[in-house]
Short mmCIF file of C-alpha atoms and ligand atoms in Angstrom, two decimals:
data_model
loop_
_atom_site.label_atom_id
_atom_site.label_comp_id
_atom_site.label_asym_id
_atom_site.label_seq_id
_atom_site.Cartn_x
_atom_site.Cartn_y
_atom_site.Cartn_z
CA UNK A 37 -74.98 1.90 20.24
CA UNK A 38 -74.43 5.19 18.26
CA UNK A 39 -76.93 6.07 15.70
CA UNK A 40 -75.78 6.52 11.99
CA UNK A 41 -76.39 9.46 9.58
CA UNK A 42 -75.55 9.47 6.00
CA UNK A 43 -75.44 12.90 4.39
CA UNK A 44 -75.13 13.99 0.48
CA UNK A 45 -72.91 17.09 -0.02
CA UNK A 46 -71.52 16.81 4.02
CA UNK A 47 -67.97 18.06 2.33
CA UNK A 48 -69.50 21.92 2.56
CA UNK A 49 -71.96 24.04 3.71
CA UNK A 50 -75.21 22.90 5.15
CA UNK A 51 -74.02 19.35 4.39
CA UNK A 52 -71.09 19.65 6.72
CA UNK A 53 -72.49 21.60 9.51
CA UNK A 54 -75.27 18.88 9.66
CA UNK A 55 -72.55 15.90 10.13
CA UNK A 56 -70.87 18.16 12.65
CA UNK A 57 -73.99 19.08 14.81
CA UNK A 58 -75.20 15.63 14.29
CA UNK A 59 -71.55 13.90 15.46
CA UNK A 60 -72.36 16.50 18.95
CA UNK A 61 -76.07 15.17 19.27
CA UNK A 62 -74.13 10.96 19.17
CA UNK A 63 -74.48 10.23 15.71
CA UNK A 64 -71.92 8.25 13.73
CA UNK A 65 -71.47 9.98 10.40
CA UNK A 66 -70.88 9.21 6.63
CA UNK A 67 -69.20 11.95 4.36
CA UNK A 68 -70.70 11.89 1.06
CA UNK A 69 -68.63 14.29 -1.41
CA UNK A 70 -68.64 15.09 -5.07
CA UNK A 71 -64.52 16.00 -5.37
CA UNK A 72 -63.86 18.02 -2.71
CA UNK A 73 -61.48 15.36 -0.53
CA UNK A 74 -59.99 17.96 1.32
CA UNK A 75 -63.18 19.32 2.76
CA UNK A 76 -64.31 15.94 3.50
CA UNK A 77 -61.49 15.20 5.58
CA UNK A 78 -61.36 18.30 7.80
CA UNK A 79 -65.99 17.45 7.99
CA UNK A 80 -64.06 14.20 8.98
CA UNK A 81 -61.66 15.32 11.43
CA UNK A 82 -64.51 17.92 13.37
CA UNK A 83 -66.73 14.48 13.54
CA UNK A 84 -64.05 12.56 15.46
CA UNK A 85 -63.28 15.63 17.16
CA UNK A 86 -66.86 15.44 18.94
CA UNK A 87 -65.97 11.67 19.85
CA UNK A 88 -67.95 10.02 16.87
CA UNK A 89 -66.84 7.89 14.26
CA UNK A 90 -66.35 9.06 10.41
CA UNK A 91 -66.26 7.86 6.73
CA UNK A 92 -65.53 9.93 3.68
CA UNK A 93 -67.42 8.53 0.69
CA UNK A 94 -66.73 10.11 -3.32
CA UNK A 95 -69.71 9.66 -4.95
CA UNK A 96 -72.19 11.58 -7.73
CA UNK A 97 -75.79 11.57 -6.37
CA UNK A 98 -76.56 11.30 -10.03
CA UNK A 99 -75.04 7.92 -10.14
CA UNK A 100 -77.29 5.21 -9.07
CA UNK A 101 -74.49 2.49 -8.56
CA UNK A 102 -72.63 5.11 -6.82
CA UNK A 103 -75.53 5.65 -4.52
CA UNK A 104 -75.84 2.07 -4.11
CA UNK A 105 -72.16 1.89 -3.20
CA UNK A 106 -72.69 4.47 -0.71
CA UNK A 107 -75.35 3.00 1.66
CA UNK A 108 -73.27 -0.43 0.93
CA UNK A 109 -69.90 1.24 2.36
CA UNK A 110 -71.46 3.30 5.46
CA UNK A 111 -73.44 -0.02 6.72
CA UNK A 112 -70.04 -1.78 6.40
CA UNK A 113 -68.01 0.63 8.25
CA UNK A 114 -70.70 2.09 10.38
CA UNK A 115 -73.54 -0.07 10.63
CA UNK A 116 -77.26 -0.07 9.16
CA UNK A 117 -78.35 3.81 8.33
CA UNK A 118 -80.57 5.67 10.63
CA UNK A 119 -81.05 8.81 9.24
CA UNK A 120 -80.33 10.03 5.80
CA UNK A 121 -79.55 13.73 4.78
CA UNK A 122 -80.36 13.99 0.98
CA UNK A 123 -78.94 17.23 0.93
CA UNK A 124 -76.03 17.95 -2.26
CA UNK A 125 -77.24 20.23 -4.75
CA UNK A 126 -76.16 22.85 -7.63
CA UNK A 127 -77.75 26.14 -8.75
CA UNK A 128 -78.33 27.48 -11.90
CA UNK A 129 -76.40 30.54 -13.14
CA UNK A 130 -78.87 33.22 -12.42
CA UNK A 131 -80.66 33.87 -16.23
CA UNK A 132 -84.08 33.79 -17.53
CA UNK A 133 -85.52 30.26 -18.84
CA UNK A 134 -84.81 31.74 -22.65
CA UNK A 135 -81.55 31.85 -22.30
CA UNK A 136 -80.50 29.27 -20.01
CA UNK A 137 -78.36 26.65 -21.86
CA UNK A 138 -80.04 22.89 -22.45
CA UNK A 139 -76.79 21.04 -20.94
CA UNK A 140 -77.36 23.68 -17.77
CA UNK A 141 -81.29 22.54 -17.82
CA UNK A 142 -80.13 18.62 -17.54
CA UNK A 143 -77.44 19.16 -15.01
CA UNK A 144 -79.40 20.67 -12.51
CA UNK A 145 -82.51 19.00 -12.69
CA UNK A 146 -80.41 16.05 -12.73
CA UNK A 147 -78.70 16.61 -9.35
CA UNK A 148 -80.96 18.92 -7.68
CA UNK A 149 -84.44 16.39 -8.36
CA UNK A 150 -83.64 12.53 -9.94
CA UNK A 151 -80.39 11.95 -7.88
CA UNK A 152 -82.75 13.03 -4.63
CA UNK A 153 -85.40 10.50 -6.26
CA UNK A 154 -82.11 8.44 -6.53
CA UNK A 155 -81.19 8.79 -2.88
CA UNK A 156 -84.81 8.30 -1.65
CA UNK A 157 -85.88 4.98 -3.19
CA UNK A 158 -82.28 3.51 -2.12
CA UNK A 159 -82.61 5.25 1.18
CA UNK A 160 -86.33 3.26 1.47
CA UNK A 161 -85.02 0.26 -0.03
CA UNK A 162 -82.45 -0.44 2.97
CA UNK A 163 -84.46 1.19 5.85
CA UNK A 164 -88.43 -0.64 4.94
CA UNK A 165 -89.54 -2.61 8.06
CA UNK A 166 -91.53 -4.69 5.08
CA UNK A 167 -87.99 -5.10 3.26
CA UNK A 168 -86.19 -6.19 6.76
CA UNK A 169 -84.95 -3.14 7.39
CA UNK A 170 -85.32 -1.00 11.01
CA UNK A 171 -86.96 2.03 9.96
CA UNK A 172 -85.57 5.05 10.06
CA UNK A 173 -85.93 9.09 9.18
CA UNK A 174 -84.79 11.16 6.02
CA UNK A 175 -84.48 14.66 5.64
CA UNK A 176 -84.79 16.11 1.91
CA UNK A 177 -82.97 19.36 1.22
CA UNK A 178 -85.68 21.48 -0.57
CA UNK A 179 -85.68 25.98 -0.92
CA UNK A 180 -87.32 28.85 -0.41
CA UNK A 181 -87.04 28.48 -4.60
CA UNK A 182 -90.09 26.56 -4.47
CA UNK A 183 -92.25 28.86 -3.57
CA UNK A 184 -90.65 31.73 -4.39
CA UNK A 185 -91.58 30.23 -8.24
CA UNK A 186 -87.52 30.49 -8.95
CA UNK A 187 -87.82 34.47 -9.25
CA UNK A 188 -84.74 36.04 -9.71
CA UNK A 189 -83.43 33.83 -12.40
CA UNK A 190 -83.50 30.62 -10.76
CA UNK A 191 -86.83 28.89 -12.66
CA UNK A 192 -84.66 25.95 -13.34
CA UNK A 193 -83.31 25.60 -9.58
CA UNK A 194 -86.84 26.33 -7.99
CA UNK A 195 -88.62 23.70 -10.73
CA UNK A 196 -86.42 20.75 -9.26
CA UNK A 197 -86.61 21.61 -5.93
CA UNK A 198 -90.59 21.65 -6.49
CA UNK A 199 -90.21 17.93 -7.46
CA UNK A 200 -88.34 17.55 -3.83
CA UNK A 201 -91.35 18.97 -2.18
CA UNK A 202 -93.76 16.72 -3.88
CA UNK A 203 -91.35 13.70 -3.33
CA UNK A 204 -90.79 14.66 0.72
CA UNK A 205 -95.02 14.70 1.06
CA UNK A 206 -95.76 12.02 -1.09
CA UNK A 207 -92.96 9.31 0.02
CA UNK A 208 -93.72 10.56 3.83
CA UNK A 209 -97.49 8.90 3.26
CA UNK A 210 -96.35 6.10 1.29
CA UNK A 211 -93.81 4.53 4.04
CA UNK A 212 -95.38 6.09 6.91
CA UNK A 213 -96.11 2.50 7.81
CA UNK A 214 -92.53 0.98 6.72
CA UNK A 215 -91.39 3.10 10.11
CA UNK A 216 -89.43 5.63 8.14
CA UNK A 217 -90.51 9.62 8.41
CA UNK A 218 -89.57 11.86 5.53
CA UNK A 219 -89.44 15.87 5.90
CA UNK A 220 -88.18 18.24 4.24
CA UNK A 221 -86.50 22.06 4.96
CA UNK A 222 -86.60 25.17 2.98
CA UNK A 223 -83.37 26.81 3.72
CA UNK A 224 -83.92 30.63 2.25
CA UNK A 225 -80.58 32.77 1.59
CA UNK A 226 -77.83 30.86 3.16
CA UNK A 227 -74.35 31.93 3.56
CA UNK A 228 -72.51 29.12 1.79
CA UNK A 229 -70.22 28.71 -1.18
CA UNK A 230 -73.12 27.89 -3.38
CA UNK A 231 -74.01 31.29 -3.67
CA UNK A 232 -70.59 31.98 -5.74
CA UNK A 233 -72.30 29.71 -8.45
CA UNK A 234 -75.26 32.08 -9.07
CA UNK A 235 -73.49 34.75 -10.39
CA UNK A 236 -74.91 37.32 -8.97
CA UNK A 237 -71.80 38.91 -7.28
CA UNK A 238 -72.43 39.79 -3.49
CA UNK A 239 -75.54 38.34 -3.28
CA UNK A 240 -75.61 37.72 0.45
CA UNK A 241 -74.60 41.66 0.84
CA UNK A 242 -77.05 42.65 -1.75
CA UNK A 243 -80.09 40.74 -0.57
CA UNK A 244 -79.41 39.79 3.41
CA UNK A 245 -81.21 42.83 4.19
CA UNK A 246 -84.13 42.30 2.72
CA UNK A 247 -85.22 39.09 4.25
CA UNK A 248 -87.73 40.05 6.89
CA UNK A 249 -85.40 38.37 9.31
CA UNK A 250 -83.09 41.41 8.54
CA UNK A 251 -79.70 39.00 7.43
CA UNK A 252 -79.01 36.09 5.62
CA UNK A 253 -78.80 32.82 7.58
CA UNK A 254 -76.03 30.06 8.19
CA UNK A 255 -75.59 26.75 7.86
CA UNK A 256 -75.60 26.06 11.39
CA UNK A 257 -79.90 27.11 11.51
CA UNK A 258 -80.59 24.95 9.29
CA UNK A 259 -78.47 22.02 10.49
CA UNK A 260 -80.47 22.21 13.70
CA UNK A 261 -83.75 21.85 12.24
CA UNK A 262 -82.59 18.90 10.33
CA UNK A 263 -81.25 17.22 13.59
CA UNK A 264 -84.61 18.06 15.28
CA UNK A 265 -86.54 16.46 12.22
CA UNK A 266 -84.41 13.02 12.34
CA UNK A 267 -84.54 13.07 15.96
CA UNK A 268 -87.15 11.15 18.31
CA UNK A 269 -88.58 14.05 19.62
CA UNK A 270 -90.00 14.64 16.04
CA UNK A 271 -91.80 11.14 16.01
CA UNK A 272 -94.92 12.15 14.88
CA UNK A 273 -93.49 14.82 11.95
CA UNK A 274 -94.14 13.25 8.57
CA UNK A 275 -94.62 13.95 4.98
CA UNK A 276 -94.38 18.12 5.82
CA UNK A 277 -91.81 20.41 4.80
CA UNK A 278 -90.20 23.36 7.20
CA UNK A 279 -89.10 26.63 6.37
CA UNK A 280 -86.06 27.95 7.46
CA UNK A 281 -86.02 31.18 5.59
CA UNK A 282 -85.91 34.11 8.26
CA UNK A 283 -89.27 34.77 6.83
CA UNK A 284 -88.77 35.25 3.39
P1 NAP B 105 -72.50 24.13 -1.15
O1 NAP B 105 -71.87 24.86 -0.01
O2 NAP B 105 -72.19 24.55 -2.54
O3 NAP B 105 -72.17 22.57 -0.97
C1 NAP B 105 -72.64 21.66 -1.92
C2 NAP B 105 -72.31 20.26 -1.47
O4 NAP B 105 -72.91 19.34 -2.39
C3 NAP B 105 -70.82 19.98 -1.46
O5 NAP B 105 -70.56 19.12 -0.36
C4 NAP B 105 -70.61 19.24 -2.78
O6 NAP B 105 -69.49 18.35 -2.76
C5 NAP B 105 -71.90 18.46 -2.88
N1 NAP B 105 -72.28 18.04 -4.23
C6 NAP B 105 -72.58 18.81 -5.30
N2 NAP B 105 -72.91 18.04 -6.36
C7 NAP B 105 -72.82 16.75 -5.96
C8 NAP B 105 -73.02 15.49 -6.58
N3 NAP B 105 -73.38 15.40 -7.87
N4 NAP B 105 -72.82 14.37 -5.85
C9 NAP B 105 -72.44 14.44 -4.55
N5 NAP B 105 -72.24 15.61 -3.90
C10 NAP B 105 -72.42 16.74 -4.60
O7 NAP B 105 -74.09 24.20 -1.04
P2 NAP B 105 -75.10 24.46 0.19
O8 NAP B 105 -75.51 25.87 0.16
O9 NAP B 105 -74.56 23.87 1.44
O10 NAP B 105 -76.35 23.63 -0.34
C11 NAP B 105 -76.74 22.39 0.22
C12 NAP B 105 -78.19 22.16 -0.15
O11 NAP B 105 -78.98 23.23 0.38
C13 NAP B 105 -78.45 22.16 -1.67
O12 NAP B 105 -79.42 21.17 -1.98
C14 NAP B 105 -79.00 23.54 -1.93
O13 NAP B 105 -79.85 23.58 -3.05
C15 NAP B 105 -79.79 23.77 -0.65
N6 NAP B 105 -80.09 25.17 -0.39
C16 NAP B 105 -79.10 26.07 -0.17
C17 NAP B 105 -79.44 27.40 0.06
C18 NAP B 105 -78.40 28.45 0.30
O14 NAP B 105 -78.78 29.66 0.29
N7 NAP B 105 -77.16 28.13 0.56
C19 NAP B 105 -80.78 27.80 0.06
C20 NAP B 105 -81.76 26.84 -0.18
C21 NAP B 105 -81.41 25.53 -0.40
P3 NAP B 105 -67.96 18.88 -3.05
O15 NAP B 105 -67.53 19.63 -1.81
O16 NAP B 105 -67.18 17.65 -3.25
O17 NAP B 105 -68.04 19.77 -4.24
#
């Protein structure tokens, strides 16, 4: 029987090219969007494409009903979760912390760190050996940001992806023994739509070059780490966090 992946923000972007690369690697998928339908459907239609099975699933991350709703619809359509992608996230608009805007603050710590804590606990919840679940692997969406300390105008962006990194090490140790693995990546500059939302015009033209890797990367490179993480052949990867950052 075909395994069954659940991924966050699989409408666009890394999201999408992990559903597709997972639907070539046997995976059944589940679509979670934010409003982007259309997108969804065509993730949809390159999933089925590759043989696999697809749902589309609206839901906020930041919604814990709605996340509830979403591991409740993919095991009725698709069966019991496998692997879980917690991957949607915003950015900031590039500014120093002084004059970043409270409501901006909120939103993106609120999607980019409690709707992963969100994800995770109801992820654990349904896949706990101890809870009568099968076990299982998750994948946490993290960035270069981190590290980097959020330079460049992105304090509030790299401070909630911080929390992801603690959350990936520390929830890998505590259900190490519930049979679920939890890693994380740290995609570096990616050539997705999210970079439109920083503001910074260009910003794969301006800055590809500088990574030591000489371009930018695409969603594809990281998509293939996150397959390799969720896969068996990663069995004894836990609690860690990968870099996919072309060196940066
Ligand atoms: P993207 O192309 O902008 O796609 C974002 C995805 O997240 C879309 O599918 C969007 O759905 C979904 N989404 C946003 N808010 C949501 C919410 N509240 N609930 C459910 N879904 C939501 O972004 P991306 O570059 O692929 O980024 C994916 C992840 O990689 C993010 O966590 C990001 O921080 C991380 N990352 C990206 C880069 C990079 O350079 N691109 C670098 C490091 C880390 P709709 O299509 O419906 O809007």
């Amino acid at each position: 029987m075909a395994k069954v992946i659940l991924v966050t923000g699989g409408s666009r972007g890394i999201g999408a090219a992990c559903c597709t690369l997972a639907a070539e690697h046997g995976y059944d998928v589940a679509i979670n969007y934010a409003g982007n339908a259309a997108a969804a459907d065509a993730v949809a239609t390159a999933v089925e494409a590759a043989g696999r099975r697809a749902i589309t699933i609206q839901g906020d991350i930041s919604d814990a009903s709605a996340v509830a709703l979403m591991f409740d619809t993919t095991e009725a359509k698709l069966g019991a979760v496998d692997a879980f992608v917690s991957n949607a996230g915003v950015i900031n608009k590039s500014a120093p912390l002084a004059d970043t805007p409270i409501e901006e603050i909120r939103r993106v710590v609120e999607i980019d760190l409690t709707a992963h804590l969100i994800c995770n606990r109801e992820a654990v919840r349904r896949m706990a050996t101890s809870r009568g679940g099968k076990g299982g692997a998750i994948v946490n969406i993290s960035s270069k940001a981190s590290t980097l300390f959020g330079g460049g105008g992105f304090i509030v962006y790299g401070s909630a992806k911080g929390g992801i990194d603690v959350l990936t090490q520390g929830l890998g140790r505590e259900v190490a023994a519930d049979g679920i693995r939890v890693n994380g990546l740290r995609p570096g500059l990616i050539d997705t739509d999210i970079q439109d939302d920083t503001g910074i015009e260009n910003r794969i033209a301006k800055f590809g070059s500088s990574v030591p890797i000489g371009r930018a990367g695409t969603a594809l490179e990281v998509a293939e780490a996150v397959i390799w993480l969720l896969s068996d052949q990663a069995a004894y990867v836990t609690g860690t966090i990968f870099d996919v950052s072309g060196g940066r």
